[in-house]
Short mmCIF file of C-alpha atoms in Angstrom, two decimals:
data_model
loop_
_atom_site.label_atom_id
_atom_site.label_comp_id
_atom_site.label_asym_id
_atom_site.label_seq_id
_atom_site.Cartn_x
_atom_site.Cartn_y
_atom_site.Cartn_z
CA UNK A 30 5.92 -47.85 -147.69
CA UNK A 31 9.19 -46.39 -146.84
CA UNK A 32 8.48 -42.65 -146.14
CA UNK A 33 11.77 -41.44 -145.53
CA UNK A 34 14.20 -38.76 -146.88
CA UNK A 35 16.32 -40.20 -149.58
CA UNK A 36 14.06 -41.64 -152.28
CA UNK A 37 15.80 -44.26 -154.23
CA UNK A 38 18.56 -44.34 -151.78
CA UNK A 39 16.14 -46.02 -148.95
CA UNK A 40 14.51 -48.22 -151.53
CA UNK A 41 18.00 -49.74 -152.85
CA UNK A 42 19.32 -49.88 -149.24
CA UNK A 43 16.28 -51.87 -147.95
CA UNK A 44 16.00 -54.01 -151.22
CA UNK A 45 19.89 -54.80 -151.87
CA UNK A 46 21.97 -53.75 -149.04
CA UNK A 47 24.41 -50.97 -147.73
CA UNK A 48 26.96 -51.17 -150.57
CA UNK A 49 24.64 -50.37 -153.74
CA UNK A 50 22.79 -47.66 -151.57
CA UNK A 51 26.14 -45.97 -150.51
CA UNK A 52 26.97 -46.16 -154.41
CA UNK A 53 23.83 -44.47 -155.31
CA UNK A 54 24.39 -41.78 -152.69
CA UNK A 55 28.24 -41.48 -153.71
CA UNK A 56 27.22 -41.03 -157.33
CA UNK A 57 24.22 -38.65 -156.58
CA UNK A 58 26.97 -36.43 -155.19
CA UNK A 59 29.93 -36.83 -157.52
CA UNK A 60 28.07 -37.01 -160.90
CA UNK A 61 24.21 -37.62 -161.05
CA UNK A 62 22.75 -34.58 -159.06
CA UNK A 63 25.85 -32.27 -159.25
CA UNK A 64 26.64 -32.89 -163.04
CA UNK A 65 23.01 -32.28 -164.02
CA UNK A 66 22.93 -28.89 -161.62
CA UNK A 67 26.05 -27.69 -163.34
CA UNK A 68 24.82 -28.45 -167.06
CA UNK A 69 21.36 -26.87 -166.56
CA UNK A 70 22.98 -23.75 -164.82
CA UNK A 71 25.14 -23.54 -167.99
CA UNK A 72 22.10 -23.77 -169.94
CA UNK A 73 20.23 -20.70 -168.01
CA UNK A 74 23.40 -18.92 -168.40
CA UNK A 75 23.48 -19.53 -172.36
CA UNK A 76 19.61 -18.24 -172.47
CA UNK A 77 20.61 -15.12 -170.07
CA UNK A 78 23.29 -14.20 -172.76
CA UNK A 79 20.68 -13.74 -175.38
CA UNK A 80 19.32 -10.87 -173.41
CA UNK A 81 22.18 -9.08 -171.59
CA UNK A 82 25.62 -9.17 -171.52
CA UNK A 83 27.52 -11.32 -168.72
CA UNK A 84 31.12 -10.34 -169.34
CA UNK A 85 30.89 -8.51 -166.16
CA UNK A 86 30.52 -11.51 -163.97
CA UNK A 87 32.49 -13.93 -165.82
CA UNK A 88 30.48 -14.77 -168.99
CA UNK A 89 28.42 -17.84 -169.15
CA UNK A 90 30.73 -19.83 -166.43
CA UNK A 91 30.06 -16.69 -163.97
CA UNK A 92 26.58 -16.96 -164.27
CA UNK A 93 26.30 -20.50 -163.93
CA UNK A 94 28.42 -20.50 -160.76
CA UNK A 95 26.32 -17.59 -159.24
CA UNK A 96 23.05 -19.54 -160.00
CA UNK A 97 24.50 -22.56 -158.05
CA UNK A 98 25.55 -20.37 -155.17
CA UNK A 99 22.40 -18.38 -155.07
CA UNK A 100 20.09 -21.48 -154.76
CA UNK A 101 22.37 -23.52 -152.57
CA UNK A 102 22.04 -20.43 -149.89
CA UNK A 103 18.15 -20.34 -150.62
CA UNK A 104 17.74 -23.81 -149.74
CA UNK A 105 20.27 -23.47 -146.66
CA UNK A 106 17.92 -21.38 -145.05
CA UNK A 107 15.04 -23.93 -144.78
CA UNK A 108 12.58 -26.03 -147.09
CA UNK A 109 10.01 -23.36 -147.47
CA UNK A 110 11.96 -20.77 -149.23
CA UNK A 111 13.18 -23.47 -151.68
CA UNK A 112 9.54 -24.88 -152.11
CA UNK A 113 7.87 -21.58 -152.65
CA UNK A 114 10.57 -20.66 -155.31
CA UNK A 115 10.16 -24.15 -156.89
CA UNK A 116 6.25 -23.68 -157.14
CA UNK A 117 6.50 -20.15 -158.78
CA UNK A 118 8.86 -21.34 -161.46
CA UNK A 119 6.99 -24.51 -161.95
CA UNK A 120 3.54 -22.43 -162.53
CA UNK A 121 5.39 -20.10 -164.82
CA UNK A 122 6.76 -22.59 -167.16
CA UNK A 123 3.61 -24.67 -167.36
CA UNK A 124 1.62 -21.55 -168.15
CA UNK A 125 3.93 -20.58 -170.83
CA UNK A 126 4.28 -23.70 -172.50
CA UNK A 127 0.57 -24.41 -172.38
CA UNK A 128 -0.02 -21.21 -174.16
CA UNK A 129 2.81 -22.16 -176.87
CA UNK A 130 1.10 -25.48 -177.25
CA UNK A 131 -2.49 -24.10 -177.64
CA UNK A 132 -1.29 -21.66 -180.24
CA UNK A 133 0.64 -24.25 -182.25
CA UNK A 134 -2.08 -27.07 -182.13
CA UNK A 135 -4.80 -24.76 -183.30
CA UNK A 136 -2.64 -23.16 -186.14
CA UNK A 137 -3.19 -24.65 -189.70
CA UNK A 138 -1.53 -27.90 -190.48
CA UNK A 139 -0.46 -26.56 -193.67
CA UNK A 140 1.90 -23.92 -192.45
CA UNK A 141 5.36 -24.30 -194.00
CA UNK A 142 7.83 -25.47 -191.52
CA UNK A 143 10.50 -22.75 -190.79
CA UNK A 144 13.55 -24.69 -191.46
CA UNK A 145 16.44 -22.98 -189.80
CA UNK A 146 19.11 -21.81 -192.12
CA UNK A 147 22.03 -24.04 -192.85
CA UNK A 148 20.06 -26.94 -191.26
CA UNK A 149 22.35 -30.46 -191.56
CA UNK A 150 21.55 -33.01 -193.56
CA UNK A 151 19.40 -35.77 -192.07
CA UNK A 152 21.72 -38.13 -190.34
CA UNK A 153 21.54 -41.93 -190.65
CA UNK A 154 19.20 -43.42 -187.77
CA UNK A 155 21.40 -46.20 -186.58
CA UNK A 156 24.50 -44.54 -185.68
CA UNK A 157 23.10 -41.55 -183.95
CA UNK A 158 20.45 -43.45 -182.07
CA UNK A 159 22.52 -44.02 -178.83
CA UNK A 160 23.54 -40.56 -178.69
CA UNK A 161 19.79 -39.47 -179.22
CA UNK A 162 18.64 -41.99 -176.72
CA UNK A 163 20.88 -40.54 -173.89
CA UNK A 164 19.83 -37.01 -174.70
CA UNK A 165 16.29 -37.89 -174.35
CA UNK A 166 16.82 -39.73 -171.00
CA UNK A 167 18.26 -36.75 -169.62
CA UNK A 168 15.46 -34.46 -170.53
CA UNK A 169 12.88 -36.89 -168.75
CA UNK A 170 14.86 -37.24 -165.52
CA UNK A 171 13.70 -35.65 -162.52
CA UNK A 172 10.26 -37.36 -162.08
CA UNK A 173 11.79 -39.18 -159.10
CA UNK A 174 12.64 -36.14 -157.15
CA UNK A 175 9.49 -35.97 -155.06
CA UNK A 176 10.45 -39.35 -153.38
CA UNK A 177 13.53 -37.86 -151.92
CA UNK A 178 11.66 -35.45 -149.43
CA UNK A 179 9.19 -38.00 -148.43
CA UNK A 180 10.42 -37.61 -144.86
CA UNK A 181 9.37 -34.05 -144.90
CA UNK A 182 5.76 -34.60 -146.40
CA UNK A 183 2.72 -34.79 -144.38
CA UNK A 184 0.71 -38.21 -144.99
CA UNK A 185 3.28 -39.46 -147.64
CA UNK A 186 1.39 -42.88 -148.09
CA UNK A 187 -1.47 -40.80 -149.47
CA UNK A 188 0.29 -37.54 -150.89
CA UNK A 189 3.18 -39.10 -152.70
CA UNK A 190 1.15 -41.55 -155.23
CA UNK A 191 -1.26 -38.64 -155.90
CA UNK A 192 1.64 -36.17 -156.51
CA UNK A 193 3.46 -38.48 -158.66
CA UNK A 194 0.74 -39.44 -160.79
CA UNK A 195 -0.72 -35.83 -161.29
CA UNK A 196 2.96 -34.71 -161.82
CA UNK A 197 3.97 -37.17 -164.27
CA UNK A 198 0.69 -37.00 -166.33
CA UNK A 199 1.06 -33.18 -166.65
CA UNK A 200 4.63 -33.76 -167.59
CA UNK A 201 3.93 -36.31 -170.32
CA UNK A 202 0.91 -34.21 -171.84
CA UNK A 203 3.27 -30.99 -172.01
CA UNK A 204 6.31 -32.97 -173.37
CA UNK A 205 4.13 -34.47 -176.22
CA UNK A 206 2.19 -31.49 -177.01
CA UNK A 207 5.29 -29.41 -177.12
CA UNK A 208 7.19 -31.87 -179.53
CA UNK A 209 4.38 -32.06 -181.69
CA UNK A 210 4.24 -28.10 -182.02
CA UNK A 211 8.04 -28.08 -182.45
CA UNK A 212 8.04 -30.41 -185.20
CA UNK A 213 4.89 -28.66 -186.89
CA UNK A 214 6.58 -25.35 -186.51
CA UNK A 215 10.28 -26.20 -187.65
CA UNK A 216 10.01 -29.52 -189.41
CA UNK A 217 12.62 -32.16 -188.69
CA UNK A 218 15.76 -30.48 -190.21
CA UNK A 219 14.81 -27.09 -188.54
CA UNK A 220 14.52 -28.87 -185.16
CA UNK A 221 17.91 -30.47 -185.51
CA UNK A 222 19.60 -27.15 -186.40
CA UNK A 223 17.78 -24.86 -183.84
CA UNK A 224 19.52 -23.97 -180.62
CA UNK A 225 16.53 -22.70 -178.92
CA UNK A 226 13.63 -24.79 -180.02
CA UNK A 227 10.87 -23.37 -178.16
CA UNK A 228 12.02 -19.82 -178.85
CA UNK A 229 12.10 -20.53 -182.62
CA UNK A 230 8.82 -21.97 -182.47
CA UNK A 231 7.28 -19.04 -180.80
CA UNK A 232 8.54 -16.74 -183.17
CA UNK A 233 7.56 -18.64 -185.96
CA UNK A 234 3.79 -18.55 -184.63
CA UNK A 235 3.54 -15.02 -182.95
CA UNK A 236 6.60 -13.19 -183.60
CA UNK A 237 9.83 -11.63 -181.94
CA UNK A 238 7.73 -10.91 -178.74
CA UNK A 239 6.56 -14.54 -178.29
CA UNK A 240 10.26 -15.71 -178.74
CA UNK A 241 11.44 -13.36 -175.91
CA UNK A 242 8.59 -14.51 -173.81
CA UNK A 243 9.14 -18.16 -174.15
CA UNK A 244 12.96 -17.33 -173.77
CA UNK A 245 12.27 -15.92 -170.39
CA UNK A 246 9.92 -18.94 -169.45
CA UNK A 247 12.70 -21.32 -170.50
CA UNK A 248 15.16 -19.45 -168.16
CA UNK A 249 12.79 -19.64 -165.20
CA UNK A 250 12.22 -23.43 -165.88
CA UNK A 251 15.97 -23.82 -165.98
CA UNK A 252 16.47 -21.84 -162.74
CA UNK A 253 13.76 -23.90 -161.17
CA UNK A 254 15.42 -27.08 -161.90
CA UNK A 255 18.68 -26.18 -160.39
CA UNK A 256 16.80 -25.10 -157.12
CA UNK A 257 14.73 -28.35 -157.07
CA UNK A 258 17.78 -30.62 -157.77
CA UNK A 259 19.53 -28.89 -154.88
CA UNK A 260 16.56 -29.02 -152.62
CA UNK A 261 15.78 -32.78 -153.10
CA UNK A 262 19.29 -34.26 -153.83
CA UNK A 263 20.73 -32.76 -150.67
CA UNK A 264 18.24 -35.30 -148.98
CA UNK A 265 20.08 -38.04 -150.40
CA UNK A 266 23.39 -37.25 -148.83
CA UNK A 267 21.52 -36.46 -145.61
CA UNK A 268 20.18 -39.92 -145.55
CA UNK A 269 23.61 -41.24 -146.44
CA UNK A 270 25.11 -39.37 -143.44
CA UNK A 271 22.40 -40.27 -141.02
CA UNK A 272 23.06 -43.94 -141.75
CA UNK A 273 26.79 -43.45 -140.99
CA UNK A 274 27.73 -44.70 -144.34
CA UNK A 275 29.74 -41.58 -145.44
CA UNK A 276 30.37 -38.53 -143.80
CA UNK A 277 28.02 -38.39 -140.47
CA UNK A 278 28.24 -34.41 -140.78
CA UNK A 279 25.95 -34.87 -143.95
CA UNK A 280 23.25 -36.18 -141.75
CA UNK A 281 23.07 -33.07 -139.70
CA UNK A 282 20.04 -30.63 -139.44
CA UNK A 283 20.51 -26.86 -139.00
CA UNK A 284 19.59 -25.94 -135.58
CA UNK A 285 17.88 -22.78 -136.78
CA UNK A 286 16.71 -23.29 -140.39
CA UNK A 287 16.05 -27.11 -140.20
CA UNK A 288 17.75 -27.75 -143.64
CA UNK A 289 20.38 -30.43 -144.14
CA UNK A 290 23.00 -27.47 -144.47
CA UNK A 291 26.18 -29.70 -144.51
CA UNK A 292 24.54 -31.80 -147.38
CA UNK A 293 23.34 -28.81 -149.07
CA UNK A 294 27.13 -27.14 -149.21
CA UNK A 295 28.62 -30.50 -150.41
CA UNK A 296 26.18 -30.63 -153.35
CA UNK A 297 26.56 -26.94 -154.37
CA UNK A 298 30.41 -27.12 -153.93
CA UNK A 299 30.76 -30.27 -155.78
CA UNK A 300 28.62 -28.63 -158.77
CA UNK A 301 31.13 -25.87 -159.06
CA UNK A 302 33.77 -28.26 -159.26
CA UNK A 303 32.27 -30.26 -162.06
CA UNK A 304 31.38 -26.80 -163.70
CA UNK A 305 34.99 -25.59 -164.02
CA UNK A 306 36.31 -29.11 -164.18
CA UNK A 307 34.69 -29.85 -167.32
CA UNK A 308 35.31 -26.33 -168.71
CA UNK A 309 31.65 -25.66 -168.97
CA UNK A 310 31.03 -28.77 -171.57
CA UNK A 311 27.41 -29.21 -171.21
CA UNK A 312 27.44 -32.49 -173.20
CA UNK A 313 30.37 -33.78 -171.34
CA UNK A 314 28.23 -33.50 -167.97
CA UNK A 315 25.23 -34.93 -169.44
CA UNK A 316 26.86 -37.90 -170.72
CA UNK A 317 27.92 -38.83 -167.32
CA UNK A 318 24.79 -38.06 -165.48
CA UNK A 319 22.73 -40.27 -167.87
CA UNK A 320 25.20 -43.14 -167.58
CA UNK A 321 25.18 -43.12 -163.80
CA UNK A 322 21.53 -42.04 -163.32
CA UNK A 323 20.07 -44.91 -165.01
CA UNK A 324 22.00 -47.53 -163.29
CA UNK A 325 20.49 -46.75 -160.19
CA UNK A 326 16.99 -45.97 -161.91
CA UNK A 327 17.29 -49.83 -162.93
CA UNK A 328 18.07 -50.65 -159.17
CA UNK A 329 15.06 -48.68 -157.87
CA UNK A 330 12.66 -50.47 -160.21
CA UNK A 331 14.17 -53.73 -159.35
CA UNK A 332 13.64 -53.03 -155.61
CA UNK A 333 9.92 -53.54 -156.06
CA UNK A 334 10.64 -57.26 -156.77
CA UNK A 335 13.34 -57.86 -154.14
CA UNK A 336 10.95 -55.95 -151.32
CA UNK A 337 8.17 -58.17 -152.18
CA UNK A 338 10.03 -61.18 -151.23
CA UNK A 339 12.27 -59.85 -148.63
CA UNK A 340 9.95 -57.54 -146.67
CA UNK A 341 6.40 -58.83 -147.15
CA UNK A 342 5.62 -57.54 -143.81
CA UNK A 343 5.91 -53.69 -144.87
CA UNK A 344 2.64 -51.83 -144.91
CA UNK A 345 1.76 -51.23 -148.66
CA UNK A 346 -0.59 -48.25 -149.07
CA UNK A 347 -0.57 -49.00 -153.08
CA UNK A 348 0.35 -51.74 -155.19
CA UNK A 349 2.30 -51.39 -158.43
CA UNK A 350 0.16 -51.28 -161.52
CA UNK A 351 0.92 -53.99 -164.07
CA UNK A 352 3.14 -56.03 -161.94
CA UNK A 353 5.65 -57.82 -162.81
CA UNK A 354 5.61 -56.55 -166.60
CA UNK A 355 5.65 -52.65 -165.89
CA UNK A 356 8.54 -52.62 -163.52
CA UNK A 357 10.35 -55.50 -165.50
CA UNK A 358 9.84 -53.31 -168.64
CA UNK A 359 11.48 -50.39 -166.79
CA UNK A 360 14.18 -52.16 -165.75
CA UNK A 361 14.99 -53.49 -169.26
CA UNK A 362 14.69 -49.53 -170.61
CA UNK A 363 17.18 -48.64 -167.79
CA UNK A 364 19.70 -51.28 -168.85
CA UNK A 365 19.24 -49.82 -172.58
CA UNK A 366 19.95 -46.57 -171.42
CA UNK A 367 23.13 -47.47 -169.79
CA UNK A 368 24.32 -49.49 -172.77
CA UNK A 369 23.54 -46.43 -174.90
CA UNK A 370 25.55 -44.26 -172.79
CA UNK A 371 28.43 -46.54 -173.26
CA UNK A 372 28.19 -46.91 -177.12
CA UNK A 373 27.62 -42.98 -177.36
CA UNK A 374 30.02 -41.73 -174.98
CA UNK A 375 32.48 -44.33 -173.71
CA UNK A 376 35.16 -41.96 -172.31
CA UNK A 377 32.51 -40.38 -169.71
CA UNK A 378 31.07 -43.73 -168.95
CA UNK A 379 34.36 -45.07 -168.24
CA UNK A 380 35.03 -42.13 -165.83
CA UNK A 381 31.65 -42.99 -164.26
CA UNK A 382 32.76 -46.56 -163.93
CA UNK A 383 35.90 -45.51 -162.16
CA UNK A 384 33.96 -43.16 -159.70
CA UNK A 385 31.81 -46.17 -158.68
CA UNK A 386 34.95 -48.29 -158.23
CA UNK A 387 36.55 -45.71 -155.96
CA UNK A 388 33.26 -45.53 -154.03
CA UNK A 389 33.30 -49.29 -153.49
CA UNK A 390 36.56 -48.95 -152.00
CA UNK A 391 35.98 -46.07 -149.70
CA UNK A 392 32.91 -48.15 -148.54
CA UNK A 393 34.66 -51.18 -147.68
CA UNK A 394 37.55 -48.96 -146.29
CA UNK A 395 34.90 -47.42 -143.98
CA UNK A 396 33.35 -51.12 -143.01
CA UNK A 397 36.54 -52.30 -142.44
CA UNK A 398 37.45 -49.72 -139.98
CA UNK A 399 34.38 -49.96 -138.24
CA UNK A 400 34.90 -53.78 -137.67
CA UNK A 401 38.25 -53.31 -136.22
#
């Protein structure tokens, strides 16, 4: 219906106007994409540290920074290298996780769970629910990334729905299968205590070599996420710049490589700022990402209702299944995610709120100057 680069930015702009869309792009740059990139790059550094010493490159912080820089440069030279890299990492992690799930599901159910030593007592459910909900919401994020490159996809009206349906279906199957196998191998307490769940599960079933193999697969998965996040989210800043809502330079395309090079550098550079500004605290980064991300997930889903009323003339190659119940339920879930982030991590949510307020001031200052 709206086959443009930018994904939810375009939907929110058309449904609710330029200010909410600007704030989506603003927060994508300041927190959502860049915070996720920094956090996941740190995860890669932690896994790499299980194999090799990283002191020569500055430890986990140095590895995370190098990871961000490498993929910023890869995507700078065009969408094709970044896409090929993403495809390689995606296939590798799907094969590894599928193998682990297959081994785990066919193992006898009477296997004694490998409870990790010093596992903590089971916490009460209610106080920790908000924090757990926030963590789960982060892990399922990323399904919307394909929409952000709609402007660069051939026949998006046909390709996007099919890609999203197949991709989300595969992810659901792998997530459910993996978590069943994790619980079966480690038990609840072991799962809570483990710092490398997939590796511990693989070691339980097939020994040390399996743990090493799945750790490599986890590293590839994390590596691939950083690449995809840069590849897709730079298109949001590109759309913002092309609209003239923020820095017009962000809307430029490299004359040789055809990539949104300024937007990519902005995403990569600010990811480094957040990486070092938070001192490498993954939890702090994730808290802010979930708070901001799910505000705009909710707006994106709500745009289905708004666009049906305000833009009935737009071509609609496909219709939303379960309308209005399904998108309405999603909006409620998004609201629950934002509330959970506030309850679980008030300080980072307040930082996100302050960023939104500053973004609104920046927008109105630009609108005011343009009107004079």
